[in-house]
Amino acid sequence: MRLTKFEHAALLLEDSGKKLYLDPGSFTSPLTDTAGTVAVVITHEHADHWTPEQLGRVLDLNPDVPIYAPEGVAAAAKDLDITVVHAGDTVEAGPFTLRFFGGKHAVIHSSIPVVDNLGVLINDQLYYAGDSYTIPEGVDVDVLAVPAGAPWMKIAESIDYVLAVKPKRSFPTHEMVLARAGKDMANGRIKWATEQGGGEFFPLEPGDSLDL
């Protein structure tokens, strides 16, 4: 299985010629070459994690592809056929096994509603918690997507998250709100935290890939 990082929160997983897209939103360049997609996962309803236009680029070439997401996304994407999933669910999509965790977005501020959010574990290898620090209990995480910058987080929380999960490998995500200096600073902190558990950090940039 190969992971390719796109801008911000979007990821592409490829296995046996099939594709899985995760969280292609408004901060991600328009998706291209989406033929062969067997599933899309949207962790929550915020526009930086999905837009109708991005999903349309997948559906144009794969009209029957399932879109897995929590109830909040189904309510927001009224014109799309969303397959609602919940924490504890397991779904098979082509060569991909998806296990869902969590339930709620991290708190941004008391004045802003807390929306539905699900983390996903893909093929028991890659874990991405969306906009949360939900830990997949009972799972030895091989590769962890670590948030680097967001209105709902501070870097100390990401450091503690990595220290708790102890992934074998990690890489940064959710970083398009940061300038270059901020990205480099976050990468250094995430790298240190990953190494405390004996893991290795990969400072992936948009377009970079990692074999899992």
JSON list of C-alpha atoms in Angstrom, two decimals:
[
{"chain": "A", "resi": 1, "resn": "MET", "atom": "CA", "xyz": [0.00, 0.00, 0.00]},
{"chain": "A", "resi": 2, "resn": "ARG", "atom": "CA", "xyz": [1.28, 3.46, -0.91]},
{"chain": "A", "resi": 3, "resn": "LEU", "atom": "CA", "xyz": [0.39, 6.70, 0.82]},
{"chain": "A", "resi": 4, "resn": "THR", "atom": "CA", "xyz": [0.59, 10.02, -1.04]},
{"chain": "A", "resi": 5, "resn": "LYS", "atom": "CA", "xyz": [0.13, 13.25, 0.88]},
{"chain": "A", "resi": 6, "resn": "PHE", "atom": "CA", "xyz": [-1.71, 16.15, -0.73]},
{"chain": "A", "resi": 7, "resn": "GLU", "atom": "CA", "xyz": [-2.07, 19.68, 0.64]},
{"chain": "A", "resi": 8, "resn": "HIS", "atom": "CA", "xyz": [-3.53, 20.07, 4.13]},
{"chain": "A", "resi": 9, "resn": "ALA", "atom": "CA", "xyz": [-5.58, 17.07, 5.28]},
{"chain": "A", "resi": 10, "resn": "ALA", "atom": "CA", "xyz": [-5.97, 15.14, 2.01]},
{"chain": "A", "resi": 11, "resn": "LEU", "atom": "CA", "xyz": [-4.39, 11.73, 1.50]},
{"chain": "A", "resi": 12, "resn": "LEU", "atom": "CA", "xyz": [-4.42, 9.12, -1.25]},
{"chain": "A", "resi": 13, "resn": "LEU", "atom": "CA", "xyz": [-3.95, 5.41, -0.52]},
{"chain": "A", "resi": 14, "resn": "GLU", "atom": "CA", "xyz": [-3.23, 3.01, -3.39]},
{"chain": "A", "resi": 15, "resn": "ASP", "atom": "CA", "xyz": [-3.21, -0.77, -3.26]},
{"chain": "A", "resi": 16, "resn": "SER", "atom": "CA", "xyz": [-3.54, -3.35, -6.05]},
{"chain": "A", "resi": 17, "resn": "GLY", "atom": "CA", "xyz": [-4.42, -0.63, -8.54]},
{"chain": "A", "resi": 18, "resn": "LYS", "atom": "CA", "xyz": [-7.28, 0.73, -6.43]},
{"chain": "A", "resi": 19, "resn": "LYS", "atom": "CA", "xyz": [-7.51, 4.13, -4.75]},
{"chain": "A", "resi": 20, "resn": "LEU", "atom": "CA", "xyz": [-8.90, 5.52, -1.51]},
{"chain": "A", "resi": 21, "resn": "TYR", "atom": "CA", "xyz": [-9.15, 9.28, -0.93]},
{"chain": "A", "resi": 22, "resn": "LEU", "atom": "CA", "xyz": [-9.25, 10.83, 2.51]},
{"chain": "A", "resi": 23, "resn": "ASP", "atom": "CA", "xyz": [-10.45, 14.39, 3.30]},
{"chain": "A", "resi": 24, "resn": "PRO", "atom": "CA", "xyz": [-9.96, 16.30, 0.02]},
{"chain": "A", "resi": 25, "resn": "GLY", "atom": "CA", "xyz": [-11.05, 19.80, 0.98]},
{"chain": "A", "resi": 26, "resn": "SER", "atom": "CA", "xyz": [-10.83, 23.47, 0.12]},
{"chain": "A", "resi": 27, "resn": "PHE", "atom": "CA", "xyz": [-7.11, 23.81, 0.90]},
{"chain": "A", "resi": 28, "resn": "THR", "atom": "CA", "xyz": [-6.24, 20.91, -1.41]},
{"chain": "A", "resi": 29, "resn": "SER", "atom": "CA", "xyz": [-5.50, 21.34, -5.12]},
{"chain": "A", "resi": 30, "resn": "PRO", "atom": "CA", "xyz": [-8.23, 19.96, -7.42]},
{"chain": "A", "resi": 31, "resn": "LEU", "atom": "CA", "xyz": [-8.07, 16.19, -7.56]},
{"chain": "A", "resi": 32, "resn": "THR", "atom": "CA", "xyz": [-7.01, 14.61, -10.85]},
{"chain": "A", "resi": 33, "resn": "ASP", "atom": "CA", "xyz": [-6.62, 11.05, -12.16]},
{"chain": "A", "resi": 34, "resn": "THR", "atom": "CA", "xyz": [-9.29, 9.68, -9.80]},
{"chain": "A", "resi": 35, "resn": "ALA", "atom": "CA", "xyz": [-10.19, 6.62, -11.93]},
{"chain": "A", "resi": 36, "resn": "GLY", "atom": "CA", "xyz": [-10.05, 3.40, -9.94]},
{"chain": "A", "resi": 37, "resn": "THR", "atom": "CA", "xyz": [-11.29, 4.94, -6.70]},
{"chain": "A", "resi": 38, "resn": "VAL", "atom": "CA", "xyz": [-13.13, 2.41, -4.51]},
{"chain": "A", "resi": 39, "resn": "ALA", "atom": "CA", "xyz": [-13.95, 4.66, -1.55]},
{"chain": "A", "resi": 40, "resn": "VAL", "atom": "CA", "xyz": [-13.72, 8.15, -0.10]},
{"chain": "A", "resi": 41, "resn": "VAL", "atom": "CA", "xyz": [-13.52, 8.84, 3.64]},
{"chain": "A", "resi": 42, "resn": "ILE", "atom": "CA", "xyz": [-14.51, 12.22, 5.07]},
{"chain": "A", "resi": 43, "resn": "THR", "atom": "CA", "xyz": [-13.73, 12.62, 8.77]},
{"chain": "A", "resi": 44, "resn": "HIS", "atom": "CA", "xyz": [-16.02, 15.61, 9.39]},
{"chain": "A", "resi": 45, "resn": "GLU", "atom": "CA", "xyz": [-18.04, 18.38, 7.78]},
{"chain": "A", "resi": 46, "resn": "HIS", "atom": "CA", "xyz": [-15.62, 21.35, 7.76]},
{"chain": "A", "resi": 47, "resn": "ALA", "atom": "CA", "xyz": [-14.83, 22.65, 4.28]},
{"chain": "A", "resi": 48, "resn": "ASP", "atom": "CA", "xyz": [-11.06, 22.19, 4.62]},
{"chain": "A", "resi": 49, "resn": "HIS", "atom": "CA", "xyz": [-11.79, 18.44, 4.69]},
{"chain": "A", "resi": 50, "resn": "TRP", "atom": "CA", "xyz": [-14.34, 18.15, 1.88]},
{"chain": "A", "resi": 51, "resn": "THR", "atom": "CA", "xyz": [-16.08, 20.18, -0.79]},
{"chain": "A", "resi": 52, "resn": "PRO", "atom": "CA", "xyz": [-18.78, 19.18, -3.29]},
{"chain": "A", "resi": 53, "resn": "GLU", "atom": "CA", "xyz": [-16.37, 20.08, -6.09]},
{"chain": "A", "resi": 54, "resn": "GLN", "atom": "CA", "xyz": [-13.64, 17.74, -4.84]},
{"chain": "A", "resi": 55, "resn": "LEU", "atom": "CA", "xyz": [-16.08, 14.87, -4.40]},
{"chain": "A", "resi": 56, "resn": "GLY", "atom": "CA", "xyz": [-17.52, 15.61, -7.82]},
{"chain": "A", "resi": 57, "resn": "ARG", "atom": "CA", "xyz": [-14.08, 15.06, -9.37]},
{"chain": "A", "resi": 58, "resn": "VAL", "atom": "CA", "xyz": [-14.11, 11.55, -7.91]},
{"chain": "A", "resi": 59, "resn": "LEU", "atom": "CA", "xyz": [-17.74, 10.80, -8.75]},
{"chain": "A", "resi": 60, "resn": "ASP", "atom": "CA", "xyz": [-17.36, 11.92, -12.37]},
{"chain": "A", "resi": 61, "resn": "LEU", "atom": "CA", "xyz": [-15.08, 8.95, -13.05]},
{"chain": "A", "resi": 62, "resn": "ASN", "atom": "CA", "xyz": [-16.43, 6.63, -10.34]},
{"chain": "A", "resi": 63, "resn": "PRO", "atom": "CA", "xyz": [-20.19, 7.31, -10.14]},
{"chain": "A", "resi": 64, "resn": "ASP", "atom": "CA", "xyz": [-20.96, 4.49, -7.69]},
{"chain": "A", "resi": 65, "resn": "VAL", "atom": "CA", "xyz": [-18.05, 5.04, -5.30]},
{"chain": "A", "resi": 66, "resn": "PRO", "atom": "CA", "xyz": [-19.13, 4.98, -1.63]},
{"chain": "A", "resi": 67, "resn": "ILE", "atom": "CA", "xyz": [-18.40, 8.04, 0.51]},
{"chain": "A", "resi": 68, "resn": "TYR", "atom": "CA", "xyz": [-18.00, 7.09, 4.18]},
{"chain": "A", "resi": 69, "resn": "ALA", "atom": "CA", "xyz": [-18.52, 9.82, 6.75]},
{"chain": "A", "resi": 70, "resn": "PRO", "atom": "CA", "xyz": [-20.20, 10.63, 10.08]},
{"chain": "A", "resi": 71, "resn": "GLU", "atom": "CA", "xyz": [-23.78, 11.88, 10.33]},
{"chain": "A", "resi": 72, "resn": "GLY", "atom": "CA", "xyz": [-22.73, 15.55, 10.30]},
{"chain": "A", "resi": 73, "resn": "VAL", "atom": "CA", "xyz": [-21.31, 15.19, 6.80]},
{"chain": "A", "resi": 74, "resn": "ALA", "atom": "CA", "xyz": [-24.48, 13.50, 5.55]},
{"chain": "A", "resi": 75, "resn": "ALA", "atom": "CA", "xyz": [-26.50, 16.43, 6.88]},
{"chain": "A", "resi": 76, "resn": "ALA", "atom": "CA", "xyz": [-24.17, 18.98, 5.27]},
{"chain": "A", "resi": 77, "resn": "ALA", "atom": "CA", "xyz": [-23.85, 17.17, 1.93]},
{"chain": "A", "resi": 78, "resn": "LYS", "atom": "CA", "xyz": [-27.57, 16.84, 1.24]},
{"chain": "A", "resi": 79, "resn": "ASP", "atom": "CA", "xyz": [-27.18, 16.40, -2.53]},
{"chain": "A", "resi": 80, "resn": "LEU", "atom": "CA", "xyz": [-24.70, 13.53, -2.20]},
{"chain": "A", "resi": 81, "resn": "ASP", "atom": "CA", "xyz": [-25.19, 9.89, -1.25]},
{"chain": "A", "resi": 82, "resn": "ILE", "atom": "CA", "xyz": [-23.21, 9.56, 1.98]},
{"chain": "A", "resi": 83, "resn": "THR", "atom": "CA", "xyz": [-22.78, 6.21, 3.72]},
{"chain": "A", "resi": 84, "resn": "VAL", "atom": "CA", "xyz": [-22.95, 7.07, 7.42]},
{"chain": "A", "resi": 85, "resn": "VAL", "atom": "CA", "xyz": [-20.49, 5.27, 9.68]},
{"chain": "A", "resi": 86, "resn": "HIS", "atom": "CA", "xyz": [-19.98, 5.35, 13.44]},
{"chain": "A", "resi": 87, "resn": "ALA", "atom": "CA", "xyz": [-17.21, 4.64, 15.91]},
{"chain": "A", "resi": 88, "resn": "GLY", "atom": "CA", "xyz": [-16.73, 0.90, 16.14]},
{"chain": "A", "resi": 89, "resn": "ASP", "atom": "CA", "xyz": [-17.76, 0.22, 12.54]},
{"chain": "A", "resi": 90, "resn": "THR", "atom": "CA", "xyz": [-15.54, -1.76, 10.15]},
{"chain": "A", "resi": 91, "resn": "VAL", "atom": "CA", "xyz": [-15.98, -1.45, 6.39]},
{"chain": "A", "resi": 92, "resn": "GLU", "atom": "CA", "xyz": [-14.38, -3.33, 3.49]},
{"chain": "A", "resi": 93, "resn": "ALA", "atom": "CA", "xyz": [-13.77, -1.29, 0.32]},
{"chain": "A", "resi": 94, "resn": "GLY", "atom": "CA", "xyz": [-11.77, -3.12, -2.34]},
{"chain": "A", "resi": 95, "resn": "PRO", "atom": "CA", "xyz": [-8.34, -3.88, -0.83]},
{"chain": "A", "resi": 96, "resn": "PHE", "atom": "CA", "xyz": [-8.94, -1.48, 2.06]},
{"chain": "A", "resi": 97, "resn": "THR", "atom": "CA", "xyz": [-10.26, -2.32, 5.52]},
{"chain": "A", "resi": 98, "resn": "LEU", "atom": "CA", "xyz": [-11.52, 0.76, 7.35]},
{"chain": "A", "resi": 99, "resn": "ARG", "atom": "CA", "xyz": [-12.03, 0.86, 11.12]},
{"chain": "A", "resi": 100, "resn": "PHE", "atom": "CA", "xyz": [-13.59, 3.94, 12.67]},
{"chain": "A", "resi": 101, "resn": "PHE", "atom": "CA", "xyz": [-12.90, 5.55, 16.06]},
{"chain": "A", "resi": 102, "resn": "GLY", "atom": "CA", "xyz": [-13.89, 8.57, 18.09]},
{"chain": "A", "resi": 103, "resn": "GLY", "atom": "CA", "xyz": [-16.99, 10.62, 17.49]},
{"chain": "A", "resi": 104, "resn": "LYS", "atom": "CA", "xyz": [-16.37, 14.33, 18.05]},
{"chain": "A", "resi": 105, "resn": "HIS", "atom": "CA", "xyz": [-14.18, 17.14, 16.71]},
{"chain": "A", "resi": 106, "resn": "ALA", "atom": "CA", "xyz": [-11.70, 18.76, 19.10]},
{"chain": "A", "resi": 107, "resn": "VAL", "atom": "CA", "xyz": [-13.04, 21.91, 20.77]},
{"chain": "A", "resi": 108, "resn": "ILE", "atom": "CA", "xyz": [-12.18, 25.08, 18.86]},
{"chain": "A", "resi": 109, "resn": "HIS", "atom": "CA", "xyz": [-13.92, 27.51, 21.23]},
{"chain": "A", "resi": 110, "resn": "SER", "atom": "CA", "xyz": [-16.96, 27.43, 23.50]},
{"chain": "A", "resi": 111, "resn": "SER", "atom": "CA", "xyz": [-18.80, 29.66, 20.99]},
{"chain": "A", "resi": 112, "resn": "ILE", "atom": "CA", "xyz": [-18.32, 27.18, 18.12]},
{"chain": "A", "resi": 113, "resn": "PRO", "atom": "CA", "xyz": [-20.40, 23.98, 17.92]},
{"chain": "A", "resi": 114, "resn": "VAL", "atom": "CA", "xyz": [-18.54, 20.68, 18.28]},
{"chain": "A", "resi": 115, "resn": "VAL", "atom": "CA", "xyz": [-19.28, 18.61, 15.18]},
{"chain": "A", "resi": 116, "resn": "ASP", "atom": "CA", "xyz": [-19.12, 14.89, 14.46]},
{"chain": "A", "resi": 117, "resn": "ASN", "atom": "CA", "xyz": [-15.63, 13.60, 13.65]},
{"chain": "A", "resi": 118, "resn": "LEU", "atom": "CA", "xyz": [-14.32, 10.09, 13.08]},
{"chain": "A", "resi": 119, "resn": "GLY", "atom": "CA", "xyz": [-10.79, 8.78, 13.03]},
{"chain": "A", "resi": 120, "resn": "VAL", "atom": "CA", "xyz": [-10.00, 5.96, 10.60]},
{"chain": "A", "resi": 121, "resn": "LEU", "atom": "CA", "xyz": [-7.53, 3.09, 10.71]},
{"chain": "A", "resi": 122, "resn": "ILE", "atom": "CA", "xyz": [-6.72, 1.79, 7.22]},
{"chain": "A", "resi": 123, "resn": "ASN", "atom": "CA", "xyz": [-5.55, -1.81, 6.76]},
{"chain": "A", "resi": 124, "resn": "ASP", "atom": "CA", "xyz": [-4.40, -1.84, 10.39]},
{"chain": "A", "resi": 125, "resn": "GLN", "atom": "CA", "xyz": [-1.46, 0.35, 9.31]},
{"chain": "A", "resi": 126, "resn": "LEU", "atom": "CA", "xyz": [-2.32, 4.02, 8.87]},
{"chain": "A", "resi": 127, "resn": "TYR", "atom": "CA", "xyz": [-4.29, 5.94, 11.48]},
{"chain": "A", "resi": 128, "resn": "TYR", "atom": "CA", "xyz": [-5.70, 9.41, 10.92]},
{"chain": "A", "resi": 129, "resn": "ALA", "atom": "CA", "xyz": [-7.90, 10.92, 13.63]},
{"chain": "A", "resi": 130, "resn": "GLY", "atom": "CA", "xyz": [-9.30, 13.81, 11.60]},
{"chain": "A", "resi": 131, "resn": "ASP", "atom": "CA", "xyz": [-9.56, 16.93, 13.75]},
{"chain": "A", "resi": 132, "resn": "SER", "atom": "CA", "xyz": [-9.17, 15.17, 17.07]},
{"chain": "A", "resi": 133, "resn": "TYR", "atom": "CA", "xyz": [-6.66, 13.42, 19.28]},
{"chain": "A", "resi": 134, "resn": "THR", "atom": "CA", "xyz": [-8.68, 10.22, 19.55]},
{"chain": "A", "resi": 135, "resn": "ILE", "atom": "CA", "xyz": [-6.38, 7.29, 20.33]},
{"chain": "A", "resi": 136, "resn": "PRO", "atom": "CA", "xyz": [-7.34, 3.94, 18.75]},
{"chain": "A", "resi": 137, "resn": "GLU", "atom": "CA", "xyz": [-7.36, 1.83, 21.89]},
{"chain": "A", "resi": 138, "resn": "GLY", "atom": "CA", "xyz": [-5.78, -1.60, 21.56]},
{"chain": "A", "resi": 139, "resn": "VAL", "atom": "CA", "xyz": [-4.04, -0.77, 18.27]},
{"chain": "A", "resi": 140, "resn": "ASP", "atom": "CA", "xyz": [-0.30, -0.73, 17.63]},
{"chain": "A", "resi": 141, "resn": "VAL", "atom": "CA", "xyz": [-0.14, 2.11, 15.11]},
{"chain": "A", "resi": 142, "resn": "ASP", "atom": "CA", "xyz": [2.36, 1.66, 12.31]},
{"chain": "A", "resi": 143, "resn": "VAL", "atom": "CA", "xyz": [1.92, 5.07, 10.63]},
{"chain": "A", "resi": 144, "resn": "LEU", "atom": "CA", "xyz": [0.30, 8.08, 12.31]},
{"chain": "A", "resi": 145, "resn": "ALA", "atom": "CA", "xyz": [-0.88, 11.26, 10.58]},
{"chain": "A", "resi": 146, "resn": "VAL", "atom": "CA", "xyz": [-0.13, 14.04, 13.07]},
{"chain": "A", "resi": 147, "resn": "PRO", "atom": "CA", "xyz": [-1.83, 17.47, 12.99]},
{"chain": "A", "resi": 148, "resn": "ALA", "atom": "CA", "xyz": [0.77, 20.22, 12.74]},
{"chain": "A", "resi": 149, "resn": "GLY", "atom": "CA", "xyz": [-1.34, 23.38, 12.89]},
{"chain": "A", "resi": 150, "resn": "ALA", "atom": "CA", "xyz": [-5.01, 24.31, 13.41]},
{"chain": "A", "resi": 151, "resn": "PRO", "atom": "CA", "xyz": [-7.30, 26.70, 15.31]},
{"chain": "A", "resi": 152, "resn": "TRP", "atom": "CA", "xyz": [-8.26, 23.82, 17.60]},
{"chain": "A", "resi": 153, "resn": "MET", "atom": "CA", "xyz": [-4.77, 22.75, 18.65]},
{"chain": "A", "resi": 154, "resn": "LYS", "atom": "CA", "xyz": [-1.43, 23.76, 20.09]},
{"chain": "A", "resi": 155, "resn": "ILE", "atom": "CA", "xyz": [1.77, 21.88, 19.37]},
{"chain": "A", "resi": 156, "resn": "ALA", "atom": "CA", "xyz": [2.03, 20.61, 22.95]},
{"chain": "A", "resi": 157, "resn": "GLU", "atom": "CA", "xyz": [-1.15, 18.62, 22.37]},
{"chain": "A", "resi": 158, "resn": "SER", "atom": "CA", "xyz": [0.24, 17.04, 19.22]},
{"chain": "A", "resi": 159, "resn": "ILE", "atom": "CA", "xyz": [3.45, 16.15, 21.06]},
{"chain": "A", "resi": 160, "resn": "ASP", "atom": "CA", "xyz": [1.49, 14.47, 23.86]},
{"chain": "A", "resi": 161, "resn": "TYR", "atom": "CA", "xyz": [-0.67, 12.67, 21.29]},
{"chain": "A", "resi": 162, "resn": "VAL", "atom": "CA", "xyz": [2.38, 11.18, 19.55]},
{"chain": "A", "resi": 163, "resn": "LEU", "atom": "CA", "xyz": [3.96, 10.24, 22.88]},
{"chain": "A", "resi": 164, "resn": "ALA", "atom": "CA", "xyz": [0.75, 8.40, 23.83]},
{"chain": "A", "resi": 165, "resn": "VAL", "atom": "CA", "xyz": [0.28, 6.56, 20.53]},
{"chain": "A", "resi": 166, "resn": "LYS", "atom": "CA", "xyz": [3.97, 5.64, 20.03]},
{"chain": "A", "resi": 167, "resn": "PRO", "atom": "CA", "xyz": [3.73, 5.08, 16.26]},
{"chain": "A", "resi": 168, "resn": "LYS", "atom": "CA", "xyz": [6.48, 3.32, 14.35]},
{"chain": "A", "resi": 169, "resn": "ARG", "atom": "CA", "xyz": [6.30, 6.09, 11.75]},
{"chain": "A", "resi": 170, "resn": "SER", "atom": "CA", "xyz": [4.67, 9.51, 11.60]},
{"chain": "A", "resi": 171, "resn": "PHE", "atom": "CA", "xyz": [4.19, 12.41, 9.21]},
{"chain": "A", "resi": 172, "resn": "PRO", "atom": "CA", "xyz": [2.60, 15.88, 9.46]},
{"chain": "A", "resi": 173, "resn": "THR", "atom": "CA", "xyz": [-0.86, 16.80, 8.23]},
{"chain": "A", "resi": 174, "resn": "HIS", "atom": "CA", "xyz": [-3.28, 19.71, 8.57]},
{"chain": "A", "resi": 175, "resn": "GLU", "atom": "CA", "xyz": [-0.48, 22.22, 8.04]},
{"chain": "A", "resi": 176, "resn": "MET", "atom": "CA", "xyz": [-1.70, 24.61, 5.31]},
{"chain": "A", "resi": 177, "resn": "VAL", "atom": "CA", "xyz": [-2.57, 27.20, 7.97]},
{"chain": "A", "resi": 178, "resn": "LEU", "atom": "CA", "xyz": [1.15, 27.48, 8.78]},
{"chain": "A", "resi": 179, "resn": "ALA", "atom": "CA", "xyz": [3.91, 29.52, 7.17]},
{"chain": "A", "resi": 180, "resn": "ARG", "atom": "CA", "xyz": [7.13, 27.70, 6.21]},
{"chain": "A", "resi": 181, "resn": "ALA", "atom": "CA", "xyz": [8.74, 28.61, 9.53]},
{"chain": "A", "resi": 182, "resn": "GLY", "atom": "CA", "xyz": [5.75, 27.21, 11.41]},
{"chain": "A", "resi": 183, "resn": "LYS", "atom": "CA", "xyz": [5.82, 23.98, 9.42]},
{"chain": "A", "resi": 184, "resn": "ASP", "atom": "CA", "xyz": [9.50, 23.48, 10.15]},
{"chain": "A", "resi": 185, "resn": "MET", "atom": "CA", "xyz": [8.97, 24.14, 13.85]},
{"chain": "A", "resi": 186, "resn": "ALA", "atom": "CA", "xyz": [6.05, 21.69, 14.03]},
{"chain": "A", "resi": 187, "resn": "ASN", "atom": "CA", "xyz": [8.04, 19.06, 12.14]},
{"chain": "A", "resi": 188, "resn": "GLY", "atom": "CA", "xyz": [10.85, 19.33, 14.66]},
{"chain": "A", "resi": 189, "resn": "ARG", "atom": "CA", "xyz": [8.48, 18.83, 17.60]},
{"chain": "A", "resi": 190, "resn": "ILE", "atom": "CA", "xyz": [6.65, 15.90, 15.99]},
{"chain": "A", "resi": 191, "resn": "LYS", "atom": "CA", "xyz": [9.97, 14.29, 15.04]},
{"chain": "A", "resi": 192, "resn": "TRP", "atom": "CA", "xyz": [11.22, 14.52, 18.63]},
{"chain": "A", "resi": 193, "resn": "ALA", "atom": "CA", "xyz": [8.01, 13.02, 20.02]},
{"chain": "A", "resi": 194, "resn": "THR", "atom": "CA", "xyz": [8.03, 10.18, 17.50]},
{"chain": "A", "resi": 195, "resn": "GLU", "atom": "CA", "xyz": [11.62, 9.30, 18.29]},
{"chain": "A", "resi": 196, "resn": "GLN", "atom": "CA", "xyz": [10.86, 9.04, 22.02]},
{"chain": "A", "resi": 197, "resn": "GLY", "atom": "CA", "xyz": [8.85, 5.91, 21.25]},
{"chain": "A", "resi": 198, "resn": "GLY", "atom": "CA", "xyz": [11.49, 4.51, 18.90]},
{"chain": "A", "resi": 199, "resn": "GLY", "atom": "CA", "xyz": [9.67, 5.64, 15.76]},
{"chain": "A", "resi": 200, "resn": "GLU", "atom": "CA", "xyz": [10.76, 7.49, 12.64]},
{"chain": "A", "resi": 201, "resn": "PHE", "atom": "CA", "xyz": [9.38, 10.81, 11.37]},
{"chain": "A", "resi": 202, "resn": "PHE", "atom": "CA", "xyz": [8.86, 11.57, 7.68]},
{"chain": "A", "resi": 203, "resn": "PRO", "atom": "CA", "xyz": [8.46, 15.30, 6.86]},
{"chain": "A", "resi": 204, "resn": "LEU", "atom": "CA", "xyz": [6.20, 14.67, 3.88]},
{"chain": "A", "resi": 205, "resn": "GLU", "atom": "CA", "xyz": [5.34, 17.61, 1.63]},
{"chain": "A", "resi": 206, "resn": "PRO", "atom": "CA", "xyz": [2.41, 17.71, -0.82]},
{"chain": "A", "resi": 207, "resn": "GLY", "atom": "CA", "xyz": [3.09, 15.16, -3.55]},
{"chain": "A", "resi": 208, "resn": "ASP", "atom": "CA", "xyz": [5.44, 13.04, -1.44]},
{"chain": "A", "resi": 209, "resn": "SER", "atom": "CA", "xyz": [4.72, 9.33, -1.02]},
{"chain": "A", "resi": 210, "resn": "LEU", "atom": "CA", "xyz": [5.50, 6.66, 1.56]},
{"chain": "A", "resi": 211, "resn": "ASP", "atom": "CA", "xyz": [5.29, 2.91, 1.10]},
{"chain": "A", "resi": 212, "resn": "LEU", "atom": "CA", "xyz": [3.44, 1.26, 3.98]}
]
